[in-house]
XYZ file of C-alpha atoms in Angstrom:
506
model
C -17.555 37.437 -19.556
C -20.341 35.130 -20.184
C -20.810 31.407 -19.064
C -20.467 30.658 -23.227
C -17.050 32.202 -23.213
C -15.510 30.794 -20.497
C -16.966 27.516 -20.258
C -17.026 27.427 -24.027
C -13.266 27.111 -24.411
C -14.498 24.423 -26.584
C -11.678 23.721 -28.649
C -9.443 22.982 -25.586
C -11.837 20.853 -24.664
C -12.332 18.443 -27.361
C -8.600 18.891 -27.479
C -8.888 16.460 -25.340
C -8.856 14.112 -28.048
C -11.621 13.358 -30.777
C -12.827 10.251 -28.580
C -13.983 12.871 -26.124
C -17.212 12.652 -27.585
C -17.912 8.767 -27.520
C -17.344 9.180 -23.802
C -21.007 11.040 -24.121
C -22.907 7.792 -24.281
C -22.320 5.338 -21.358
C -20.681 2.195 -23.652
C -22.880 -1.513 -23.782
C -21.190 -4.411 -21.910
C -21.380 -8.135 -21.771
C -23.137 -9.189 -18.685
C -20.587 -11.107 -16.966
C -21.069 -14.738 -17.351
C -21.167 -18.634 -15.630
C -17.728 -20.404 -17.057
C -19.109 -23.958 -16.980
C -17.868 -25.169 -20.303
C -16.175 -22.304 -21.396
C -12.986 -22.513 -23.878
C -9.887 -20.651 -21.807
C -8.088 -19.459 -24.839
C -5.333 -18.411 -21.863
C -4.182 -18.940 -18.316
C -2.512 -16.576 -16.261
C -1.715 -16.247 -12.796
C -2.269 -13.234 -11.835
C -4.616 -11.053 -13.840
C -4.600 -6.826 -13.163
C -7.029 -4.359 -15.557
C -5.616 -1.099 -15.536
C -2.047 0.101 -15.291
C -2.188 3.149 -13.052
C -0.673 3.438 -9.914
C -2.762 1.060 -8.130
C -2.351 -1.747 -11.012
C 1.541 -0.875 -11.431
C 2.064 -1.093 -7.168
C -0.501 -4.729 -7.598
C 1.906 -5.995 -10.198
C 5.093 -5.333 -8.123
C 3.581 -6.348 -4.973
C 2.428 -9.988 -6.230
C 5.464 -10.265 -7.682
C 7.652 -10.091 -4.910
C 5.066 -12.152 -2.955
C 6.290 -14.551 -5.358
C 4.110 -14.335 -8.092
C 5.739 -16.138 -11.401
C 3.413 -14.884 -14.535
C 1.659 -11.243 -13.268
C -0.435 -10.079 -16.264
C -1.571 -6.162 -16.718
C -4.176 -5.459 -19.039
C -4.693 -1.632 -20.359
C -7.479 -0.593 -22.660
C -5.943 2.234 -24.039
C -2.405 2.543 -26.521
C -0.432 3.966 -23.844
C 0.566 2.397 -20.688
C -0.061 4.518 -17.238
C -3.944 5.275 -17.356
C -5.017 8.421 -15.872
C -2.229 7.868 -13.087
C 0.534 9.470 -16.051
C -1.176 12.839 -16.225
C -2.260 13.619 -12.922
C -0.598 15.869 -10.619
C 2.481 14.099 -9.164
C 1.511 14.841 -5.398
C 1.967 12.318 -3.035
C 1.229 12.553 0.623
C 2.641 10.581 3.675
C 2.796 10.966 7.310
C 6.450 10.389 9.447
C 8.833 10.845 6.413
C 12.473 10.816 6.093
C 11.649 14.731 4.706
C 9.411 15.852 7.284
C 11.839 14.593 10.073
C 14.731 16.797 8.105
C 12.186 19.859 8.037
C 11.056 19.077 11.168
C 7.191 18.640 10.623
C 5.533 17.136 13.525
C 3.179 14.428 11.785
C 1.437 11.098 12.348
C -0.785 8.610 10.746
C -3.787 9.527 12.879
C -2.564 13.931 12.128
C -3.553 12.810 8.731
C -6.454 10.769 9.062
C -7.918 13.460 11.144
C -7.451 16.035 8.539
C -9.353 13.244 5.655
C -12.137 12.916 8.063
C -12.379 16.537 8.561
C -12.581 16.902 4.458
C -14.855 13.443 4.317
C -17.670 15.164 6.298
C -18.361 12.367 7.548
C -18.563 10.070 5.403
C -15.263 8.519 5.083
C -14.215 5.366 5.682
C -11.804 5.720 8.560
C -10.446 2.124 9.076
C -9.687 2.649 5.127
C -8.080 6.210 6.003
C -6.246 4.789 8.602
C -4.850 1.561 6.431
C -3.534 3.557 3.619
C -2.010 6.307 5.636
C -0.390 3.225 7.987
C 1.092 2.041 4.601
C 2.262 5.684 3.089
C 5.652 5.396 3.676
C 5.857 1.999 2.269
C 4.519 2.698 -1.161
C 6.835 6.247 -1.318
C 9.652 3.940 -0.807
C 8.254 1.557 -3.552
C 7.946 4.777 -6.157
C 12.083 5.745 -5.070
C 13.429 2.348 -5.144
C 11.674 2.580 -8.952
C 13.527 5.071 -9.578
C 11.461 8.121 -8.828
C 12.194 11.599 -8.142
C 10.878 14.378 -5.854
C 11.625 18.007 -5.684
C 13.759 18.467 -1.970
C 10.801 20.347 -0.352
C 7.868 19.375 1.237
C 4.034 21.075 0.072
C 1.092 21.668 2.409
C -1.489 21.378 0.062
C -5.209 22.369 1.281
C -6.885 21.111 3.825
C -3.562 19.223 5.507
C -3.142 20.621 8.833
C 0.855 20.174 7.867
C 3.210 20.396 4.888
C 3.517 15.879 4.056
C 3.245 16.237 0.392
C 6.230 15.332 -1.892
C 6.153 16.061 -5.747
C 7.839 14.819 -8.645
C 10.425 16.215 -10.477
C 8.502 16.493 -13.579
C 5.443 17.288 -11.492
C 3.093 14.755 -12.859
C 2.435 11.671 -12.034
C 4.356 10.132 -14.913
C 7.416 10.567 -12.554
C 6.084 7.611 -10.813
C 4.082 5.778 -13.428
C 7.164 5.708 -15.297
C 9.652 3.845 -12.910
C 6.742 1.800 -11.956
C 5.935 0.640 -15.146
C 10.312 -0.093 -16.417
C 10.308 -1.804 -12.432
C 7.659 -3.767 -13.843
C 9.114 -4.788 -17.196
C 12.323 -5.625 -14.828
C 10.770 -8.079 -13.037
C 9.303 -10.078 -15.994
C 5.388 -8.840 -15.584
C 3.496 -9.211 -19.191
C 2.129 -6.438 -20.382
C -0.618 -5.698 -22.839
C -2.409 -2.412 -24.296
C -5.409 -2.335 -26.530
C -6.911 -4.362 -24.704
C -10.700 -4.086 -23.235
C -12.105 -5.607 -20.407
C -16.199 -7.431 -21.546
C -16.891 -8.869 -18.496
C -16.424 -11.596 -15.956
C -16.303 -15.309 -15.777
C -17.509 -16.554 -12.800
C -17.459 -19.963 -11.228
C -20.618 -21.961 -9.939
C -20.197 -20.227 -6.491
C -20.503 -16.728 -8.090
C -16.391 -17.008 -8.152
C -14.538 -14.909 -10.332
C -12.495 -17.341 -12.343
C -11.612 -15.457 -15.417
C -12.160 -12.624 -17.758
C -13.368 -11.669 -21.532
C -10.813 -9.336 -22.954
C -11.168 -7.652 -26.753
C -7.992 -7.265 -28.151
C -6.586 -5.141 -30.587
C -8.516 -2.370 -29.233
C -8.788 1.259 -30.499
C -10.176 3.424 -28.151
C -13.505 5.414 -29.562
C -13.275 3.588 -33.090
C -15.492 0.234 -34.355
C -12.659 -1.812 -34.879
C -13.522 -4.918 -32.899
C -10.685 -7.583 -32.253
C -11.200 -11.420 -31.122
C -12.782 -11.715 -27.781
C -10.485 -14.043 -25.510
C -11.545 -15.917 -22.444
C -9.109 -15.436 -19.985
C -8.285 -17.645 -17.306
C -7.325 -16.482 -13.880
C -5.405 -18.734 -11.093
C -5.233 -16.580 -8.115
C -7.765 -14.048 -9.209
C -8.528 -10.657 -10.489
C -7.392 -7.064 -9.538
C -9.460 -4.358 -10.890
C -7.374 -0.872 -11.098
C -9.537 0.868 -13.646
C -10.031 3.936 -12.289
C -12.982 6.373 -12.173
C -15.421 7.573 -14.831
C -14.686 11.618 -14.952
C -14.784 11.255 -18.649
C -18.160 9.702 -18.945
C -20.475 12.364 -19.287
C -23.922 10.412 -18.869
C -22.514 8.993 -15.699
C -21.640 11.883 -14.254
C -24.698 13.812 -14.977
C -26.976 11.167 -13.903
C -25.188 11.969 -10.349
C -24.971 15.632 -10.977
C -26.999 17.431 -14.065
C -24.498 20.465 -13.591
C -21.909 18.299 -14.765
C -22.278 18.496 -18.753
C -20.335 18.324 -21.310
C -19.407 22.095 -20.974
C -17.860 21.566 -18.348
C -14.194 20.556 -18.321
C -12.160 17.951 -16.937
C -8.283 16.907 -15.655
C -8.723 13.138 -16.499
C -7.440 11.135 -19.473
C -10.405 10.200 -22.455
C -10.259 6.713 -20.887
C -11.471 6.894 -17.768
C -15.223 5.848 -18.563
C -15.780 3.418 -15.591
C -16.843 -0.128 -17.360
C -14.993 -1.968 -15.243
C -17.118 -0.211 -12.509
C -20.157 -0.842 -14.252
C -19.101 -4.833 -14.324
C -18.421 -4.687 -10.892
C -22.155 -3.796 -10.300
C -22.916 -6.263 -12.135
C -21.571 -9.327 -10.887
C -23.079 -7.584 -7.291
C -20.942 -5.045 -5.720
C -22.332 -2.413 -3.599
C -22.215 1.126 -5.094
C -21.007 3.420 -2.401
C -20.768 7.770 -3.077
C -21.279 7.928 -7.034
C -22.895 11.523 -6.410
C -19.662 12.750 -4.928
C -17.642 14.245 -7.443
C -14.773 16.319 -6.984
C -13.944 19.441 -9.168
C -10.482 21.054 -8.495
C -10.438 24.396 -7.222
C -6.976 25.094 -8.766
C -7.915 24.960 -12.471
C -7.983 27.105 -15.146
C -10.163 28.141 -17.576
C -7.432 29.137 -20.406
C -6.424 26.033 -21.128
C -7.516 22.101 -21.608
C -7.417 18.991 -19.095
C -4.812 19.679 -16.211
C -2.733 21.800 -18.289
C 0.058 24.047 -16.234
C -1.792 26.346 -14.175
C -2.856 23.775 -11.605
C 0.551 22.895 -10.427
C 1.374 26.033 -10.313
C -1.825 26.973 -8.261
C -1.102 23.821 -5.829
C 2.328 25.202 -5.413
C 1.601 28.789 -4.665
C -1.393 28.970 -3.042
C -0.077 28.624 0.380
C 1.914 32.307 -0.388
C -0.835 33.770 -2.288
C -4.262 35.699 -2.033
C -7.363 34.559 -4.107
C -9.454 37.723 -5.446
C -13.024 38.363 -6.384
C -12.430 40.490 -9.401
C -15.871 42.260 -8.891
C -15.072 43.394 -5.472
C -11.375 43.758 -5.324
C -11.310 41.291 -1.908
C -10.006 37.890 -1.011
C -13.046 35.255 -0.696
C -11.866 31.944 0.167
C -9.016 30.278 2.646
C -6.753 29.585 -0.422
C -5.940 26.234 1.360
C -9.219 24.894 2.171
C -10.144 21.751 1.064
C -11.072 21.659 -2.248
C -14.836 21.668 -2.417
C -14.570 24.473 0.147
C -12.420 26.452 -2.705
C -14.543 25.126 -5.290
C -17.717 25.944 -4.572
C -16.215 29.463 -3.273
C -15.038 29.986 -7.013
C -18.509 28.889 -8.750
C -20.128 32.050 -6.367
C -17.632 34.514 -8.130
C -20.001 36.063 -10.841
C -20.811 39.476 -12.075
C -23.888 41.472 -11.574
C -25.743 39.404 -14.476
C -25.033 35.976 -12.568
C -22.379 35.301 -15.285
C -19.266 33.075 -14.178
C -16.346 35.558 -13.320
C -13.190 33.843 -12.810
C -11.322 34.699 -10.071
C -7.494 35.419 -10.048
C -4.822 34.085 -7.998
C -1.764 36.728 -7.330
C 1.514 35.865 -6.320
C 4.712 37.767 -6.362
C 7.126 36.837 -9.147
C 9.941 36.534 -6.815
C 7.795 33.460 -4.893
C 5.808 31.699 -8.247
C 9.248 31.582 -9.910
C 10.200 29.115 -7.771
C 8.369 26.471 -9.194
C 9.302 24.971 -12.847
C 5.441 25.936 -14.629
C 5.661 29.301 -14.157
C 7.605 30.387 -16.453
C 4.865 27.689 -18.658
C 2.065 29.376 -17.907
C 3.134 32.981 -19.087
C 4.918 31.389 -21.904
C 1.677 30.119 -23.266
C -0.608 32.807 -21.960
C -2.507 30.932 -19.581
C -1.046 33.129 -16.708
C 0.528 36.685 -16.697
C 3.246 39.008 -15.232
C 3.087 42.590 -14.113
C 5.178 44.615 -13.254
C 2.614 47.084 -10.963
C -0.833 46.512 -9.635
C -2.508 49.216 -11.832
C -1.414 47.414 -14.545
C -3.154 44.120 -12.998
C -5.989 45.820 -12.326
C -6.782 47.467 -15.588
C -6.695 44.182 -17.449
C -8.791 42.333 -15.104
C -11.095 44.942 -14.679
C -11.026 44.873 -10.744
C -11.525 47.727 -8.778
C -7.862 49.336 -7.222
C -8.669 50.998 -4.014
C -9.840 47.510 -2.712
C -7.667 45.609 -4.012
C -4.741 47.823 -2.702
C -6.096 47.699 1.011
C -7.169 43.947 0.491
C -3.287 43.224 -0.249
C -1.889 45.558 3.027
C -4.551 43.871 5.030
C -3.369 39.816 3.638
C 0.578 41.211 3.856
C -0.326 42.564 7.460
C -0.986 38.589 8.002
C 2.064 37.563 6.596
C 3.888 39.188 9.120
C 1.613 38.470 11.910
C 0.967 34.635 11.184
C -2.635 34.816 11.638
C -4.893 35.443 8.750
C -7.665 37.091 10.709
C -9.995 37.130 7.437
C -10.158 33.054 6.584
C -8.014 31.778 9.061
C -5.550 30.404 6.837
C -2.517 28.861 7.966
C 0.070 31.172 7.587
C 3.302 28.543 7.933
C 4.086 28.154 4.380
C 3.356 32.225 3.915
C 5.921 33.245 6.128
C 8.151 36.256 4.902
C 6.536 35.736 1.519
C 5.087 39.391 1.113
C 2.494 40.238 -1.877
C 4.688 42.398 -3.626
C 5.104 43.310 -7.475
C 6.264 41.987 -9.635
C 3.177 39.555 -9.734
C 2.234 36.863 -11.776
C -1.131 35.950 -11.767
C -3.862 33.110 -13.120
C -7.340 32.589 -13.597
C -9.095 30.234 -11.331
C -12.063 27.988 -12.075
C -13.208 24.628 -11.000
C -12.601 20.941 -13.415
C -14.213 17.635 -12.721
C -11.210 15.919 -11.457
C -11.765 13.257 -8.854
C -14.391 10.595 -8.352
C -15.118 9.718 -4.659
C -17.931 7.273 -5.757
C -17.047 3.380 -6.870
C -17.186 0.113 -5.360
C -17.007 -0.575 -1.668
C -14.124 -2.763 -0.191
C -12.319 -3.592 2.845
C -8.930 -3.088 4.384
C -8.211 -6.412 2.358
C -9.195 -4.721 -1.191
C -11.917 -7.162 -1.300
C -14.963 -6.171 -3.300
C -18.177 -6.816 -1.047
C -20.919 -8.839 -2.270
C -24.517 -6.932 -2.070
C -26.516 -9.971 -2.354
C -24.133 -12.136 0.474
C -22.543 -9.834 2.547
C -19.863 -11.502 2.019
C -16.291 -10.712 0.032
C -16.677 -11.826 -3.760
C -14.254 -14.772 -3.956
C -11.421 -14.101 -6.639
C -12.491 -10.688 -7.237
C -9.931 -7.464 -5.939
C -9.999 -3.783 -6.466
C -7.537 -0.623 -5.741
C -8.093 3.176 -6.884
C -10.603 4.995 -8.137
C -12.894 2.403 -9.071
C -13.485 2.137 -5.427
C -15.621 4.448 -3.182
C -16.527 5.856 -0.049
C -12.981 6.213 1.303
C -12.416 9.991 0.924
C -16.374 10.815 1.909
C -17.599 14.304 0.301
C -13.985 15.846 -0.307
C -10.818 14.260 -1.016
C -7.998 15.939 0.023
C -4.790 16.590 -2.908
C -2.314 14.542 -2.825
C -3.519 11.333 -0.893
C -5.163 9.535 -4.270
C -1.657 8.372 -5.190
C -0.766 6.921 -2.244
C -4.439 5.298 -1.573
C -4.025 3.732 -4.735
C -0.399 2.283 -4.389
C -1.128 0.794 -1.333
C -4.277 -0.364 -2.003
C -3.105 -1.713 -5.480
C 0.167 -3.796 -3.096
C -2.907 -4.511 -0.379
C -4.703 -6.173 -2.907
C -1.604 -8.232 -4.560
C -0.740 -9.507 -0.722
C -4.376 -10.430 -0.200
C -4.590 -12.185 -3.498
C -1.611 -14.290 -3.066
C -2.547 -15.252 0.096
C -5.813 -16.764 -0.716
């Protein structure tokens, strides 16, 4: 298969949405600007951009810090940012379902496995703050309302199984509840509406904000410009800028537009770029994540990489050139990732490798029966029949599947050291489903650098920026090189109720 076929699933691609391509050219913004004698056409108290996770969880937070008028602010039509679509995963150490499993695990179990995956590079007292606060934001997501299957993950790269997933196994299962908690409570929210800059006070304060209204994502319609005022300050939740191709290339030229990606069309980083701006120290931009448990068959997340997440703790990774596993299949993910991008035939062309699981196990999880419904995965009934239409060699792959099931019964993988745990009793055996692996841009380690506070730090002072807050994926440096799955959602929520607490403090 050649690189034009498989990364040239085009149509998938710009399925994306037809804004997909305005994300190509890194958008002009207002330099943020002094607010002596500036008209406030509003005041608020409490001003959030973005309405993800972290901007939901800031929303909450201030307002049971007693917060009276809590404004979000969303660019985009639709509430939930790039939060809705991701993957649902959550990750927390010393909870009420690893006690019932009985997982031995502690906030610095899980901190050492982010440092190990940060090669590092990560910010531990930053590790350490959100993983102290886990617990606390899961219980904010159930007292929303949120549900989670009854069974724990291990995802790669966690040293134990602390991941809980959603019922609907997206992140919408939390967005969601978030966002009706909020409407409970009395926050404002508004959509369409883009963030131009800051207003800042004759200390270099942030005092306000420029927001467009009536705004329609990747179309010249321009709406009035208002000059927002804000009392306690500003929390930036705008997430990371995946989507904007220029960006991304300017970090890492592999990173094209050919290449495909999990994130929503919106997230394009200008409130990044405004962050900059006004001073704030870029930290990691060149550290982009792909996700090793993609697919090439379809757009955007799409169904196969839940089900990969789910299964590949039971199931073997193959090289369809030689027949043989070639990666831990729960290594972190660049670890997988980069293992994947070596898989090529004898012309250097991008092979894709397969992931096989036995029906009996896959079935377990809701996509399955997704993926083969819309052909992005596929069931067999023997292995000559899997081998014939992937064209990999059967005497290898036969002895490569005795060897792996040999494992499965010993509970040492001898071959990539895998932990076995999650394996146990779960042979290779037909019938198998199968899927096509290959790497997405997903995640965006790079952003703005803050503190255990969520303050944004000053480049030019040293100092915090007065007024000025941030939570997510707009800020950097606190997963290092490799972030492991699962632990975005719960930096962002606690980050996103760190930076409500700080703000209403102040």
């Amino acid at each position: 298969m050649s690189n034009v076929d498989l990364l040239g699933r085009r149509n998938f691609i710009k399925g994306m949405g037809a804004a997909a391509g305005v994300v190509m050219v890194s958008p002009a913004m207002a330099v943020s600007e002094k607010a002596d004698g500036v008209k406030w056409d509003k005041e608020v108290e409490v001003l959030i951009i973005g309405s993800g996770f972290a901007g939901l969880a800031a929303a909450i937070e201030a307002t049971r810090k007693g917060a009276k008028d809590v404004h979000i602010f969303e660019k985009m039509s639709y509430f939930g940012g790039n939060s809705a679509i991701n993957g649902g995963l959550f990750a927390a150490p010393g909870t009420p379902m690893q006690k019932k499993e009985g997982v031995q695990d502690s906030v610095d179990r899980m901190v050492g496995d982010q440092l190990k995956s940060g090669r590092g590079i990560a910010d531990e007292a930053l590790l350490r703050h959100v993983a102290s606060h886990a617990v606390e934001a899961l219980q904010m997501t159930i007292d929303a309302g949120a549900e989670f299957h009854p069974y724990l993950q291990q995802l790669g790269g966690h040293s134990v199984a602390r991941t809980y997933q959603t019922t609907v196994s997206c992140g919408a299962g939390i967005t969601q509840p978030l966002y009706k908690e909020c409407q409970r409570i009395g926050v404002k929210t508004h959509n369409r509406s883009k963030f131009e800059g800051f207003l800042v006070g004759k200390k270099g304060e942030v005092v306000g904000v420029k927001m467009r209204q009536n705004y329609h994502f990747g179309e010249d319609q321009p709406g009035e410009v208002l000059n927002i005022r804000a009392k306690r300050g500003v929390i930036m939740a705008t997430g990371g800028f995946a989507q904007n191709v220029d960006l991304r290339m300017a970090q890492d030229p592999t990173l094209t537009s050919e290449v495909g990606c999990t994130n929503a069309p919106g997230a394009t980083g200008e409130g990044m770029y405004e962050m900059f701006r006004l001073g704030a120290i870029p930290v990691h931009l060149a550290h982009i994540q792909s996700g090793p448990w993609a697919s090439p068959d379809e757009g955007g997340f799409g169904y196969v990489s839940n089900y990969s997440i789910y299964n590949f703790p039971h199931s073997m990774a193959i090289n369809r050139l030689t027949g043989k596993r070639f990666m831990n299949e729960i290594a972190d993910r660049k670890t997988r990732a980069d293992a994947e991008l070596a898989c090529r035939d004898e012309k250097g062309n991008a092979l894709p490798p397969i992931l096989i699981t036995s029906y009996k196990d896959s079935k377990k999880h809701p996509n399955t029966k997704k993926v083969i419904k819309y052909n992005v995965g596929w069931k067999f009934d023997t292995l000559e029949e899997l081998a014939k239409h992937f064209d990999v060699p059967l005497k290898p792959l036969k002895a490569q599947i005795e060897e792996y099931n040999s494992y499965v019964k010993s509970g040492d993988d001898k071959q990539f050291g895998k932990n076995m745990t999650k394996a146990k009793d779960k042979y290779i055996q037909a019938p198998f489903t199968v899927v096509r692996l290959w790497p997405k841009v997903h995640y965006c380690q790079g952003g703005v650098q803050v503190n255990t506070k969520a303050e944004v730090k000053d480049s030019f002072t040293g100092q915090s920026i007065a007024g000025l807050y941030a939570a997510g994926e707009v800020c950097g440096g606190i997963h290092g090189v490799s972030r492991l799955g699962s632990c975005s959602i719960p930096e962002c929520m606690v980050m996103g109720m760190t930076a409500a607490r700080s703000l209403m403090q102040a």
